Amino acid sequence: MQYRSIIRILGLLVAVFSVSMLPPALVSLWYQDGAGVPFLLSFIICVTAGLLIWYPNRSYQRDLKVRDGFLIVVMFWLVLGAVGTLPLYLSPETGMNLADATFEAFSGLTTTGATVLTGIETLPKAILFYRQQLQWLGGMGIIVLAVAILPMLGVGGMQLYKAETPGPVKDNKVTPRIADTAKHLWLIYVTLTLACALAYRLAGMNWFDAVGHSFSTVAIGGFSTYDASIGHFNSSAINIICVVFLLLSALNYPLHFAAIRGKNILTYWRDPELRAFLFIQGSLVVLIFIGLLRSQVYDTTWEAFDHGLFQAVSISTTAGFATGGFAYWPLYLPILLIFSSFIGGCAGSTGGGMKVVRVLLLFLQGKRELNRLVHPRAIYSIKLGRRAVPDRVVEAVWGFFAAYALVFVIIMLLLIMTGLDNMTAFTATAACLNNLGPGLGEVASHYGELADISKYLLVLAMVFGRLEIFTLLVLFTPAFWKN
């Protein structure tokens, strides 16, 4: 294990991340809200700490192994989450203790979107912008951004990319060099963000809200600058724009690149995961719409469709935006939405959950086992499109599913031990492990009333979900630490 090389990289990345404290300080200066000092102070602390960590190890430049990559990714997220806590904790306007600030920072960085804050619209613009910016940086994965600059620092990034990239198959690169891959993915990410901000502005948001919500929409995060979330604007046009960009961001980003490079929109339709994703989304919207019509929650058919479409896409893609109190719908509807978040977005997207391709492979494996019962001597292969999936990948998906279920059960039981009721513990665990945000029960609107120990447990769930279980879990195996 190249420990000094790892420390060197962490120092550099913390110093680079400190730059993210400057935009909120500039926002504070622009709006004259008086909240810029904690961000400047945090910048000084972070850049100093990063350089102090880097300088004694500056000459240690070694090739990273796979194990080094896993350790760096986990340490990087934990360290950046702690660093991101600083301005929230130091800002007197938030009134946060350490547990609250940690929860909010990790929720933003992991794009979970759960919050401990109320009266959000009364906070200074600098803090509101910082929350949205955290989600945007975490959306594609800060490590993917880092591997674009690591070659300039003398460090290869393929090991980091493998550890960070969501999905079961991690060796597909859209370009031959990993740094080029990261740059292309971020170019698509930035383009979608700009298009989303412009669309929001044209639909009636002011520039601050348009930019802030574009950050959390494309990141599939869910933070808003208002307590009422997207529902604050009471606009069907804004709802539709949000749905469109959530769906685009929930697709596989390398698939976007393939379609753009090949200049062929049919590239999308040829992808079996995308077809499964659209089928799931369409089915869910229909079920929610029919449920709302039957229960007469809304006065008109259009209202039922508008709110049903928005909440179905928002929750199932793990964004967690709201147009109203979906927790007050007939109980089977919010429960259905919470379960849909376990599927989440496509592999290689900014969404959370287990990812559509994994659920699709589990379905195909179940179908294969049924066929084997009928025809025991027949040989069946699992295919995605025209390609046969190796059994090693199917085994890995089953292992991932088992680990996901185990982590979920352990965290939920620990939350119940802290005094939470069953509904709150179940939905809070699902919301944080799936990087969704809102739950039911005591966490339907915010997480501020939970005990500090519960917040730290949910922070752990967020990190597990963002790193897709195995990246963090592998560090607890004795084999990882053996030479």
Short mmCIF file of C-alpha atoms in Angstrom, two decimals:
data_model
loop_
_atom_site.label_atom_id
_atom_site.label_comp_id
_atom_site.label_asym_id
_atom_site.label_seq_id
_atom_site.Cartn_x
_atom_site.Cartn_y
_atom_site.Cartn_z
CA MET A 1 0.00 0.00 0.00
CA GLN A 2 1.45 3.36 -1.05
CA TYR A 3 0.50 5.25 2.12
CA ARG A 4 2.65 8.34 1.57
CA SER A 5 1.47 8.64 -2.02
CA ILE A 6 -2.12 8.39 -0.76
CA ILE A 7 -1.50 11.10 1.84
CA ARG A 8 0.11 13.28 -0.84
CA ILE A 9 -2.92 12.95 -3.11
CA LEU A 10 -5.37 13.65 -0.29
CA GLY A 11 -3.47 16.80 0.63
CA LEU A 12 -3.58 18.04 -2.95
CA LEU A 13 -7.28 17.29 -3.37
CA VAL A 14 -8.22 18.98 -0.08
CA ALA A 15 -6.31 22.06 -1.24
CA VAL A 16 -8.13 21.96 -4.58
CA PHE A 17 -11.50 21.46 -2.86
CA SER A 18 -10.87 24.54 -0.70
CA VAL A 19 -11.44 26.64 -3.83
CA SER A 20 -15.12 25.66 -3.63
CA MET A 21 -15.41 27.94 -0.58
CA LEU A 22 -14.75 31.03 -2.69
CA PRO A 23 -17.91 31.13 -4.91
CA PRO A 24 -20.24 31.33 -1.86
CA ALA A 25 -18.03 34.13 -0.48
CA LEU A 26 -18.45 36.00 -3.77
CA VAL A 27 -22.21 35.40 -3.65
CA SER A 28 -22.21 36.88 -0.14
CA LEU A 29 -20.32 39.90 -1.43
CA TRP A 30 -22.78 40.34 -4.33
CA TYR A 31 -25.90 40.12 -2.15
CA GLN A 32 -24.31 41.82 0.87
CA ASP A 33 -25.75 39.19 3.22
CA GLY A 34 -22.83 39.26 5.67
CA ALA A 35 -22.27 35.49 5.55
CA GLY A 36 -19.00 35.42 3.64
CA VAL A 37 -16.51 35.38 6.53
CA PRO A 38 -17.04 31.68 7.51
CA PHE A 39 -16.37 30.68 3.90
CA LEU A 40 -13.16 32.72 3.70
CA LEU A 41 -12.04 31.31 7.04
CA SER A 42 -12.86 27.77 5.86
CA PHE A 43 -10.90 28.39 2.66
CA ILE A 44 -7.82 29.46 4.62
CA ILE A 45 -8.07 26.46 6.97
CA CYS A 46 -8.57 23.98 4.11
CA VAL A 47 -5.89 25.24 1.76
CA THR A 48 -3.39 25.46 4.66
CA ALA A 49 -4.20 21.95 5.89
CA GLY A 50 -4.05 20.54 2.37
CA LEU A 51 -0.65 22.06 1.65
CA LEU A 52 0.71 21.00 5.05
CA ILE A 53 -0.35 17.42 4.31
CA TRP A 54 1.04 17.53 0.79
CA TYR A 55 4.40 19.26 1.32
CA PRO A 56 6.21 16.59 3.42
CA ASN A 57 5.09 13.92 0.94
CA ARG A 58 5.49 15.92 -2.28
CA SER A 59 8.27 13.69 -3.66
CA TYR A 60 6.36 10.41 -3.27
CA GLN A 61 4.93 9.70 -6.72
CA ARG A 62 4.13 6.03 -7.13
CA ASP A 63 1.77 4.10 -9.40
CA LEU A 64 -1.54 3.45 -7.70
CA LYS A 65 -2.78 -0.10 -7.29
CA VAL A 66 -6.43 -1.08 -7.09
CA ARG A 67 -6.35 -1.23 -3.29
CA ASP A 68 -4.83 2.25 -3.15
CA GLY A 69 -7.69 3.51 -5.31
CA PHE A 70 -10.35 2.11 -2.98
CA LEU A 71 -8.69 3.63 0.08
CA ILE A 72 -8.26 7.03 -1.57
CA VAL A 73 -11.89 7.17 -2.70
CA VAL A 74 -13.24 6.33 0.77
CA MET A 75 -10.82 8.66 2.55
CA PHE A 76 -11.48 11.40 0.03
CA TRP A 77 -15.24 11.32 0.58
CA LEU A 78 -14.87 11.20 4.36
CA VAL A 79 -12.28 13.99 4.40
CA LEU A 80 -14.20 16.18 1.95
CA GLY A 81 -17.40 15.65 3.90
CA ALA A 82 -15.60 16.79 7.05
CA VAL A 83 -14.08 19.76 5.19
CA GLY A 84 -17.48 20.66 3.74
CA THR A 85 -18.87 20.77 7.27
CA LEU A 86 -16.67 23.71 8.27
CA PRO A 87 -18.55 26.72 6.80
CA LEU A 88 -21.93 25.35 7.92
CA TYR A 89 -20.64 24.81 11.45
CA LEU A 90 -18.89 28.19 11.59
CA SER A 91 -21.89 30.16 10.24
CA PRO A 92 -23.93 31.61 13.12
CA GLU A 93 -26.94 32.00 10.78
CA THR A 94 -27.46 28.23 10.56
CA GLY A 95 -27.37 27.59 14.31
CA MET A 96 -26.03 24.08 13.63
CA ASN A 97 -24.19 21.87 16.06
CA LEU A 98 -21.50 19.51 14.74
CA ALA A 99 -23.92 16.64 14.05
CA ASP A 100 -26.29 18.88 12.08
CA ALA A 101 -23.50 20.46 10.04
CA THR A 102 -21.97 17.05 9.30
CA PHE A 103 -25.34 15.66 8.25
CA GLU A 104 -26.07 18.61 5.95
CA ALA A 105 -22.61 18.58 4.33
CA PHE A 106 -22.58 14.83 3.68
CA SER A 107 -26.17 14.98 2.45
CA GLY A 108 -25.15 17.62 -0.07
CA LEU A 109 -21.92 16.00 -1.19
CA THR A 110 -23.49 12.55 -1.60
CA THR A 111 -26.49 14.15 -3.40
CA THR A 112 -28.88 12.68 -0.84
CA GLY A 113 -30.86 15.88 -0.32
CA ALA A 114 -31.98 15.19 3.24
CA THR A 115 -31.86 18.31 5.39
CA VAL A 116 -31.96 19.29 9.04
CA LEU A 117 -32.87 22.90 8.21
CA THR A 118 -36.21 24.68 8.37
CA GLY A 119 -36.94 28.22 7.24
CA ILE A 120 -34.46 27.69 4.43
CA GLU A 121 -35.54 30.76 2.44
CA THR A 122 -34.56 33.00 5.37
CA LEU A 123 -30.91 31.88 5.28
CA PRO A 124 -28.23 34.07 3.62
CA LYS A 125 -27.75 33.58 -0.10
CA ALA A 126 -24.17 32.41 0.42
CA ILE A 127 -25.31 29.41 2.49
CA LEU A 128 -28.11 28.58 0.06
CA PHE A 129 -25.68 28.68 -2.85
CA TYR A 130 -23.14 26.54 -0.98
CA ARG A 131 -25.69 23.79 -0.32
CA GLN A 132 -26.63 23.66 -3.99
CA GLN A 133 -22.98 23.76 -5.06
CA LEU A 134 -22.12 20.80 -2.80
CA GLN A 135 -24.67 18.69 -4.62
CA TRP A 136 -23.43 19.76 -8.02
CA LEU A 137 -19.85 18.83 -7.15
CA GLY A 138 -20.94 15.50 -5.75
CA GLY A 139 -23.27 14.72 -8.62
CA MET A 140 -20.87 13.24 -11.11
CA GLY A 141 -18.49 12.26 -8.36
CA ILE A 142 -15.69 14.52 -7.27
CA ILE A 143 -13.24 11.73 -7.96
CA VAL A 144 -14.14 11.78 -11.66
CA LEU A 145 -13.33 15.48 -11.65
CA ALA A 146 -10.11 14.74 -9.80
CA VAL A 147 -8.88 12.15 -12.31
CA ALA A 148 -9.05 14.84 -14.98
CA ILE A 149 -6.33 16.77 -13.14
CA LEU A 150 -4.40 13.90 -11.54
CA PRO A 151 -2.30 13.26 -14.67
CA MET A 152 -1.05 16.81 -14.37
CA LEU A 153 -0.09 16.00 -10.79
CA GLY A 154 1.82 12.91 -11.84
CA VAL A 155 -0.77 10.36 -10.71
CA GLY A 156 -2.80 8.00 -12.88
CA GLY A 157 -6.51 7.89 -12.21
CA MET A 158 -7.85 4.58 -13.50
CA GLN A 159 -7.92 2.99 -10.04
CA LEU A 160 -9.93 5.92 -8.70
CA TYR A 161 -12.33 5.76 -11.62
CA LYS A 162 -13.00 2.05 -11.08
CA ALA A 163 -13.72 2.61 -7.40
CA GLU A 164 -16.00 5.62 -7.95
CA THR A 165 -17.97 4.86 -11.12
CA PRO A 166 -21.50 3.56 -10.35
CA GLY A 167 -22.65 0.28 -11.87
CA PRO A 168 -21.61 -3.38 -12.09
CA VAL A 169 -19.34 -3.13 -15.14
CA LYS A 170 -16.58 -0.59 -14.56
CA ASP A 171 -14.05 -1.22 -17.30
CA ASN A 172 -15.87 0.59 -20.13
CA LYS A 173 -14.22 3.89 -20.98
CA VAL A 174 -15.69 6.25 -23.54
CA THR A 175 -12.21 7.41 -24.58
CA PRO A 176 -8.85 5.60 -24.43
CA ARG A 177 -7.43 7.75 -21.61
CA ILE A 178 -9.21 8.02 -18.27
CA ALA A 179 -8.51 11.77 -17.98
CA ASP A 180 -10.18 12.31 -21.35
CA THR A 181 -13.12 10.23 -20.14
CA ALA A 182 -13.56 12.44 -17.09
CA LYS A 183 -13.35 15.61 -19.18
CA HIS A 184 -15.95 14.38 -21.68
CA LEU A 185 -18.33 13.34 -18.89
CA TRP A 186 -17.96 16.69 -17.16
CA LEU A 187 -18.48 18.55 -20.41
CA ILE A 188 -21.83 16.78 -20.83
CA TYR A 189 -22.61 17.44 -17.16
CA VAL A 190 -21.86 21.16 -17.43
CA THR A 191 -23.84 21.45 -20.69
CA LEU A 192 -26.91 19.88 -19.09
CA THR A 193 -26.53 22.21 -16.10
CA LEU A 194 -26.40 25.32 -18.26
CA ALA A 195 -29.38 24.17 -20.35
CA CYS A 196 -31.37 23.40 -17.20
CA ALA A 197 -30.57 26.80 -15.63
CA LEU A 198 -31.65 28.61 -18.81
CA ALA A 199 -34.88 26.59 -19.01
CA TYR A 200 -35.71 27.37 -15.36
CA ARG A 201 -35.02 31.06 -15.96
CA LEU A 202 -37.30 31.15 -19.01
CA ALA A 203 -40.01 29.38 -16.99
CA GLY A 204 -40.07 32.15 -14.40
CA MET A 205 -37.33 31.56 -11.79
CA ASN A 206 -34.92 34.35 -10.99
CA TRP A 207 -31.27 33.70 -11.90
CA PHE A 208 -30.24 32.71 -8.36
CA ASP A 209 -32.98 30.10 -8.03
CA ALA A 210 -32.50 28.91 -11.63
CA VAL A 211 -28.78 28.29 -11.19
CA GLY A 212 -29.21 26.77 -7.72
CA HIS A 213 -31.96 24.38 -8.79
CA SER A 214 -30.11 23.43 -11.97
CA PHE A 215 -27.21 22.34 -9.75
CA SER A 216 -29.40 20.04 -7.66
CA THR A 217 -31.53 18.86 -10.61
CA VAL A 218 -28.69 17.68 -12.84
CA ALA A 219 -26.94 16.23 -9.78
CA ILE A 220 -30.23 14.46 -8.87
CA GLY A 221 -29.72 15.87 -5.39
CA GLY A 222 -32.95 17.45 -4.21
CA PHE A 223 -31.76 20.46 -2.21
CA SER A 224 -33.84 23.57 -2.79
CA THR A 225 -33.65 27.21 -1.74
CA TYR A 226 -37.15 26.95 -0.24
CA ASP A 227 -38.81 24.76 2.40
CA ALA A 228 -41.56 23.91 -0.10
CA SER A 229 -38.97 22.76 -2.67
CA ILE A 230 -40.15 22.97 -6.30
CA GLY A 231 -43.70 23.31 -5.01
CA HIS A 232 -42.84 26.88 -3.96
CA PHE A 233 -43.07 28.01 -7.58
CA ASN A 234 -46.49 26.42 -8.21
CA SER A 235 -45.67 26.12 -11.91
CA SER A 236 -46.46 23.20 -14.20
CA ALA A 237 -43.81 24.44 -16.65
CA ILE A 238 -41.11 24.29 -13.97
CA ASN A 239 -42.33 20.84 -12.94
CA ILE A 240 -42.03 19.55 -16.50
CA ILE A 241 -38.55 21.06 -16.95
CA CYS A 242 -37.43 19.40 -13.73
CA VAL A 243 -38.82 16.02 -14.85
CA VAL A 244 -37.08 16.24 -18.24
CA PHE A 245 -33.67 17.03 -16.78
CA LEU A 246 -34.04 14.46 -14.01
CA LEU A 247 -34.69 11.80 -16.65
CA LEU A 248 -31.73 12.97 -18.74
CA SER A 249 -29.43 12.92 -15.71
CA ALA A 250 -30.68 9.51 -14.62
CA LEU A 251 -29.43 8.02 -17.91
CA ASN A 252 -25.98 6.55 -18.40
CA TYR A 253 -23.60 9.45 -19.11
CA PRO A 254 -21.30 7.37 -21.37
CA LEU A 255 -24.48 6.60 -23.34
CA HIS A 256 -25.01 10.34 -23.81
CA PHE A 257 -21.44 10.57 -25.08
CA ALA A 258 -21.92 7.64 -27.47
CA ALA A 259 -25.07 9.21 -28.92
CA ILE A 260 -23.38 12.60 -29.34
CA ARG A 261 -20.22 11.16 -30.86
CA GLY A 262 -22.16 8.92 -33.24
CA LYS A 263 -24.70 11.67 -34.00
CA ASN A 264 -27.43 9.04 -33.80
CA ILE A 265 -30.33 9.31 -31.36
CA LEU A 266 -31.13 5.62 -31.95
CA THR A 267 -28.08 4.84 -29.83
CA TYR A 268 -30.28 5.49 -26.81
CA TRP A 269 -32.98 3.05 -27.82
CA ARG A 270 -30.47 0.26 -28.49
CA ASP A 271 -29.45 0.29 -24.83
CA PRO A 272 -31.41 -2.38 -22.90
CA GLU A 273 -30.94 -0.59 -19.58
CA LEU A 274 -32.50 2.58 -20.96
CA ARG A 275 -35.51 0.65 -22.30
CA ALA A 276 -35.97 -0.98 -18.90
CA PHE A 277 -35.61 2.41 -17.20
CA LEU A 278 -38.29 4.00 -19.39
CA PHE A 279 -40.61 1.03 -18.83
CA ILE A 280 -40.20 1.35 -15.05
CA GLN A 281 -40.75 5.11 -15.14
CA GLY A 282 -43.80 4.84 -17.40
CA SER A 283 -45.38 2.10 -15.28
CA LEU A 284 -44.78 4.02 -12.07
CA VAL A 285 -46.30 7.24 -13.43
CA VAL A 286 -49.41 5.37 -14.57
CA LEU A 287 -49.83 3.61 -11.21
CA ILE A 288 -49.40 6.85 -9.22
CA PHE A 289 -51.74 8.76 -11.54
CA ILE A 290 -54.48 6.13 -11.26
CA GLY A 291 -54.03 6.00 -7.48
CA LEU A 292 -54.40 9.77 -7.17
CA LEU A 293 -57.50 9.77 -9.38
CA ARG A 294 -59.14 6.98 -7.38
CA SER A 295 -58.43 8.64 -4.04
CA GLN A 296 -59.44 12.10 -5.35
CA VAL A 297 -56.45 13.80 -3.70
CA TYR A 298 -56.57 16.63 -6.26
CA ASP A 299 -59.51 18.54 -7.68
CA THR A 300 -58.72 18.11 -11.38
CA THR A 301 -57.27 15.39 -13.59
CA TRP A 302 -54.46 17.70 -14.72
CA GLU A 303 -53.40 18.39 -11.11
CA ALA A 304 -53.32 14.67 -10.40
CA PHE A 305 -51.21 14.05 -13.51
CA ASP A 306 -48.89 17.00 -12.85
CA HIS A 307 -48.15 16.05 -9.24
CA GLY A 308 -48.16 12.31 -9.96
CA LEU A 309 -45.68 12.62 -12.84
CA PHE A 310 -43.39 14.93 -10.88
CA GLN A 311 -43.30 12.90 -7.68
CA ALA A 312 -42.98 9.56 -9.49
CA VAL A 313 -39.91 10.74 -11.43
CA SER A 314 -38.45 12.76 -8.56
CA ILE A 315 -38.57 9.93 -6.02
CA SER A 316 -37.76 7.02 -8.36
CA THR A 317 -34.67 8.79 -9.74
CA THR A 318 -33.67 9.54 -6.10
CA ALA A 319 -33.85 13.34 -6.48
CA GLY A 320 -36.36 13.89 -3.69
CA PHE A 321 -37.82 17.20 -4.89
CA ALA A 322 -41.41 17.82 -3.82
CA THR A 323 -44.40 19.75 -5.13
CA GLY A 324 -46.50 19.05 -2.06
CA GLY A 325 -46.88 16.65 0.82
CA PHE A 326 -46.68 13.30 -0.95
CA ALA A 327 -46.34 11.80 2.53
CA TYR A 328 -50.03 12.66 3.05
CA TRP A 329 -51.20 10.69 0.02
CA PRO A 330 -52.91 7.33 0.62
CA LEU A 331 -50.15 5.32 2.33
CA TYR A 332 -49.59 2.74 -0.42
CA LEU A 333 -48.54 5.48 -2.87
CA PRO A 334 -45.62 6.97 -0.88
CA ILE A 335 -44.56 3.44 0.11
CA LEU A 336 -44.53 2.48 -3.58
CA LEU A 337 -42.40 5.55 -4.34
CA ILE A 338 -39.95 4.75 -1.54
CA PHE A 339 -39.53 1.21 -2.90
CA SER A 340 -39.00 2.59 -6.41
CA SER A 341 -35.98 4.52 -5.11
CA PHE A 342 -34.23 1.20 -4.49
CA ILE A 343 -34.01 0.84 -8.28
CA GLY A 344 -32.84 4.43 -8.84
CA GLY A 345 -31.17 5.64 -12.02
CA CYS A 346 -29.07 3.93 -14.66
CA ALA A 347 -25.50 2.84 -14.06
CA GLY A 348 -23.11 5.69 -14.85
CA SER A 349 -25.73 8.31 -13.95
CA THR A 350 -25.91 10.81 -11.11
CA GLY A 351 -28.83 8.91 -9.55
CA GLY A 352 -28.70 6.70 -6.47
CA GLY A 353 -30.24 3.33 -5.66
CA MET A 354 -29.07 -0.09 -6.80
CA LYS A 355 -29.18 1.01 -10.47
CA VAL A 356 -31.52 -0.25 -13.20
CA VAL A 357 -29.00 -2.58 -14.84
CA ARG A 358 -28.52 -4.52 -11.60
CA VAL A 359 -32.26 -4.92 -11.08
CA LEU A 360 -32.60 -5.97 -14.72
CA LEU A 361 -29.88 -8.60 -14.29
CA LEU A 362 -31.57 -9.90 -11.12
CA PHE A 363 -34.84 -10.18 -13.04
CA LEU A 364 -33.17 -12.02 -15.93
CA GLN A 365 -31.39 -14.36 -13.53
CA GLY A 366 -34.69 -15.16 -11.81
CA LYS A 367 -36.26 -15.83 -15.19
CA ARG A 368 -33.35 -18.13 -16.09
CA GLU A 369 -33.81 -20.12 -12.88
CA LEU A 370 -37.52 -20.61 -13.65
CA ASN A 371 -36.64 -21.87 -17.12
CA ARG A 372 -34.10 -24.27 -15.62
CA LEU A 373 -36.79 -25.73 -13.38
CA VAL A 374 -38.85 -26.56 -16.45
CA HIS A 375 -35.88 -27.69 -18.58
CA PRO A 376 -33.11 -28.86 -16.21
CA ARG A 377 -30.72 -29.94 -18.99
CA ALA A 378 -31.06 -26.81 -21.11
CA ILE A 379 -28.31 -24.19 -21.17
CA TYR A 380 -29.52 -20.63 -20.81
CA SER A 381 -27.44 -17.48 -21.01
CA ILE A 382 -28.34 -14.04 -19.72
CA LYS A 383 -28.18 -11.39 -22.41
CA LEU A 384 -28.26 -7.61 -22.28
CA GLY A 385 -29.22 -6.66 -25.79
CA ARG A 386 -27.22 -8.98 -28.03
CA ARG A 387 -24.36 -9.52 -25.60
CA ALA A 388 -24.17 -12.44 -23.19
CA VAL A 389 -23.42 -11.38 -19.64
CA PRO A 390 -20.59 -13.37 -17.99
CA ASP A 391 -21.65 -15.39 -14.96
CA ARG A 392 -18.99 -13.52 -12.95
CA VAL A 393 -20.96 -10.28 -13.42
CA VAL A 394 -24.24 -11.95 -12.40
CA GLU A 395 -22.55 -13.35 -9.29
CA ALA A 396 -21.21 -9.89 -8.45
CA VAL A 397 -24.71 -8.42 -8.77
CA TRP A 398 -26.11 -11.02 -6.39
CA GLY A 399 -23.28 -10.29 -3.97
CA PHE A 400 -24.00 -6.58 -4.22
CA PHE A 401 -27.71 -7.18 -3.58
CA ALA A 402 -26.94 -9.29 -0.49
CA ALA A 403 -24.53 -6.67 0.87
CA TYR A 404 -27.04 -3.89 0.16
CA ALA A 405 -29.78 -5.74 2.05
CA LEU A 406 -27.43 -6.52 4.96
CA VAL A 407 -26.27 -2.91 5.35
CA PHE A 408 -29.88 -1.72 5.11
CA VAL A 409 -31.11 -4.08 7.84
CA ILE A 410 -28.21 -3.30 10.21
CA ILE A 411 -28.62 0.48 9.92
CA MET A 412 -32.41 0.27 10.24
CA LEU A 413 -32.15 -1.86 13.40
CA LEU A 414 -29.59 0.53 14.90
CA LEU A 415 -31.96 3.44 14.20
CA ILE A 416 -34.80 1.61 15.93
CA MET A 417 -32.46 1.09 18.91
CA THR A 418 -32.02 4.89 19.11
CA GLY A 419 -35.77 5.26 19.65
CA LEU A 420 -37.19 5.82 16.17
CA ASP A 421 -40.47 4.17 15.22
CA ASN A 422 -40.50 1.45 12.58
CA MET A 423 -41.83 3.60 9.72
CA THR A 424 -39.37 6.41 10.35
CA ALA A 425 -36.40 4.04 10.71
CA PHE A 426 -37.29 2.10 7.55
CA THR A 427 -37.88 5.11 5.32
CA ALA A 428 -34.97 7.13 6.74
CA THR A 429 -32.60 4.24 6.02
CA ALA A 430 -34.03 3.81 2.52
CA ALA A 431 -33.87 7.55 1.85
CA CYS A 432 -30.22 7.86 2.90
CA LEU A 433 -28.88 4.55 1.58
CA ASN A 434 -30.55 5.23 -1.78
CA ASN A 435 -29.38 8.89 -1.68
CA LEU A 436 -33.02 9.94 -1.95
CA GLY A 437 -33.63 12.46 0.85
CA PRO A 438 -37.24 12.64 2.08
CA GLY A 439 -38.77 9.79 4.03
CA LEU A 440 -41.99 9.26 5.96
CA GLY A 441 -42.96 9.60 9.59
CA GLU A 442 -40.67 11.93 11.56
CA VAL A 443 -38.46 12.54 8.50
CA ALA A 444 -41.19 13.43 6.02
CA SER A 445 -40.14 17.10 5.90
CA HIS A 446 -36.74 17.30 7.63
CA TYR A 447 -34.33 15.37 9.86
CA GLY A 448 -33.73 18.11 12.42
CA GLU A 449 -35.61 16.38 15.25
CA LEU A 450 -33.54 13.19 15.19
CA ALA A 451 -30.97 12.44 17.87
CA ASP A 452 -27.34 13.14 16.98
CA ILE A 453 -26.46 9.43 16.97
CA SER A 454 -29.24 8.81 14.44
CA LYS A 455 -27.85 11.54 12.19
CA TYR A 456 -24.37 10.01 12.26
CA LEU A 457 -25.80 6.58 11.41
CA LEU A 458 -27.63 8.10 8.45
CA VAL A 459 -24.44 9.86 7.33
CA LEU A 460 -22.84 6.40 7.24
CA ALA A 461 -25.78 5.17 5.15
CA MET A 462 -25.29 8.08 2.71
CA VAL A 463 -21.62 7.22 2.23
CA PHE A 464 -22.42 3.53 1.78
CA GLY A 465 -25.01 4.43 -0.84
CA ARG A 466 -22.81 6.91 -2.70
CA LEU A 467 -19.88 4.50 -2.85
CA GLU A 468 -22.18 1.60 -3.75
CA ILE A 469 -21.52 -0.55 -0.68
CA PHE A 470 -18.52 -2.58 -1.86
CA THR A 471 -16.08 0.34 -2.16
CA LEU A 472 -16.51 1.03 1.57
CA LEU A 473 -17.23 -2.52 2.71
CA VAL A 474 -14.02 -3.90 1.18
CA LEU A 475 -12.01 -1.85 3.70
CA PHE A 476 -13.46 -3.99 6.52
CA THR A 477 -12.11 -7.24 5.07
CA PRO A 478 -8.81 -8.60 6.49
CA ALA A 479 -7.66 -9.57 2.99
CA PHE A 480 -7.63 -5.91 1.95
CA TRP A 481 -4.91 -5.03 4.45
CA LYS A 482 -2.69 -8.05 3.76
CA ASN A 483 0.23 -7.71 1.36
#
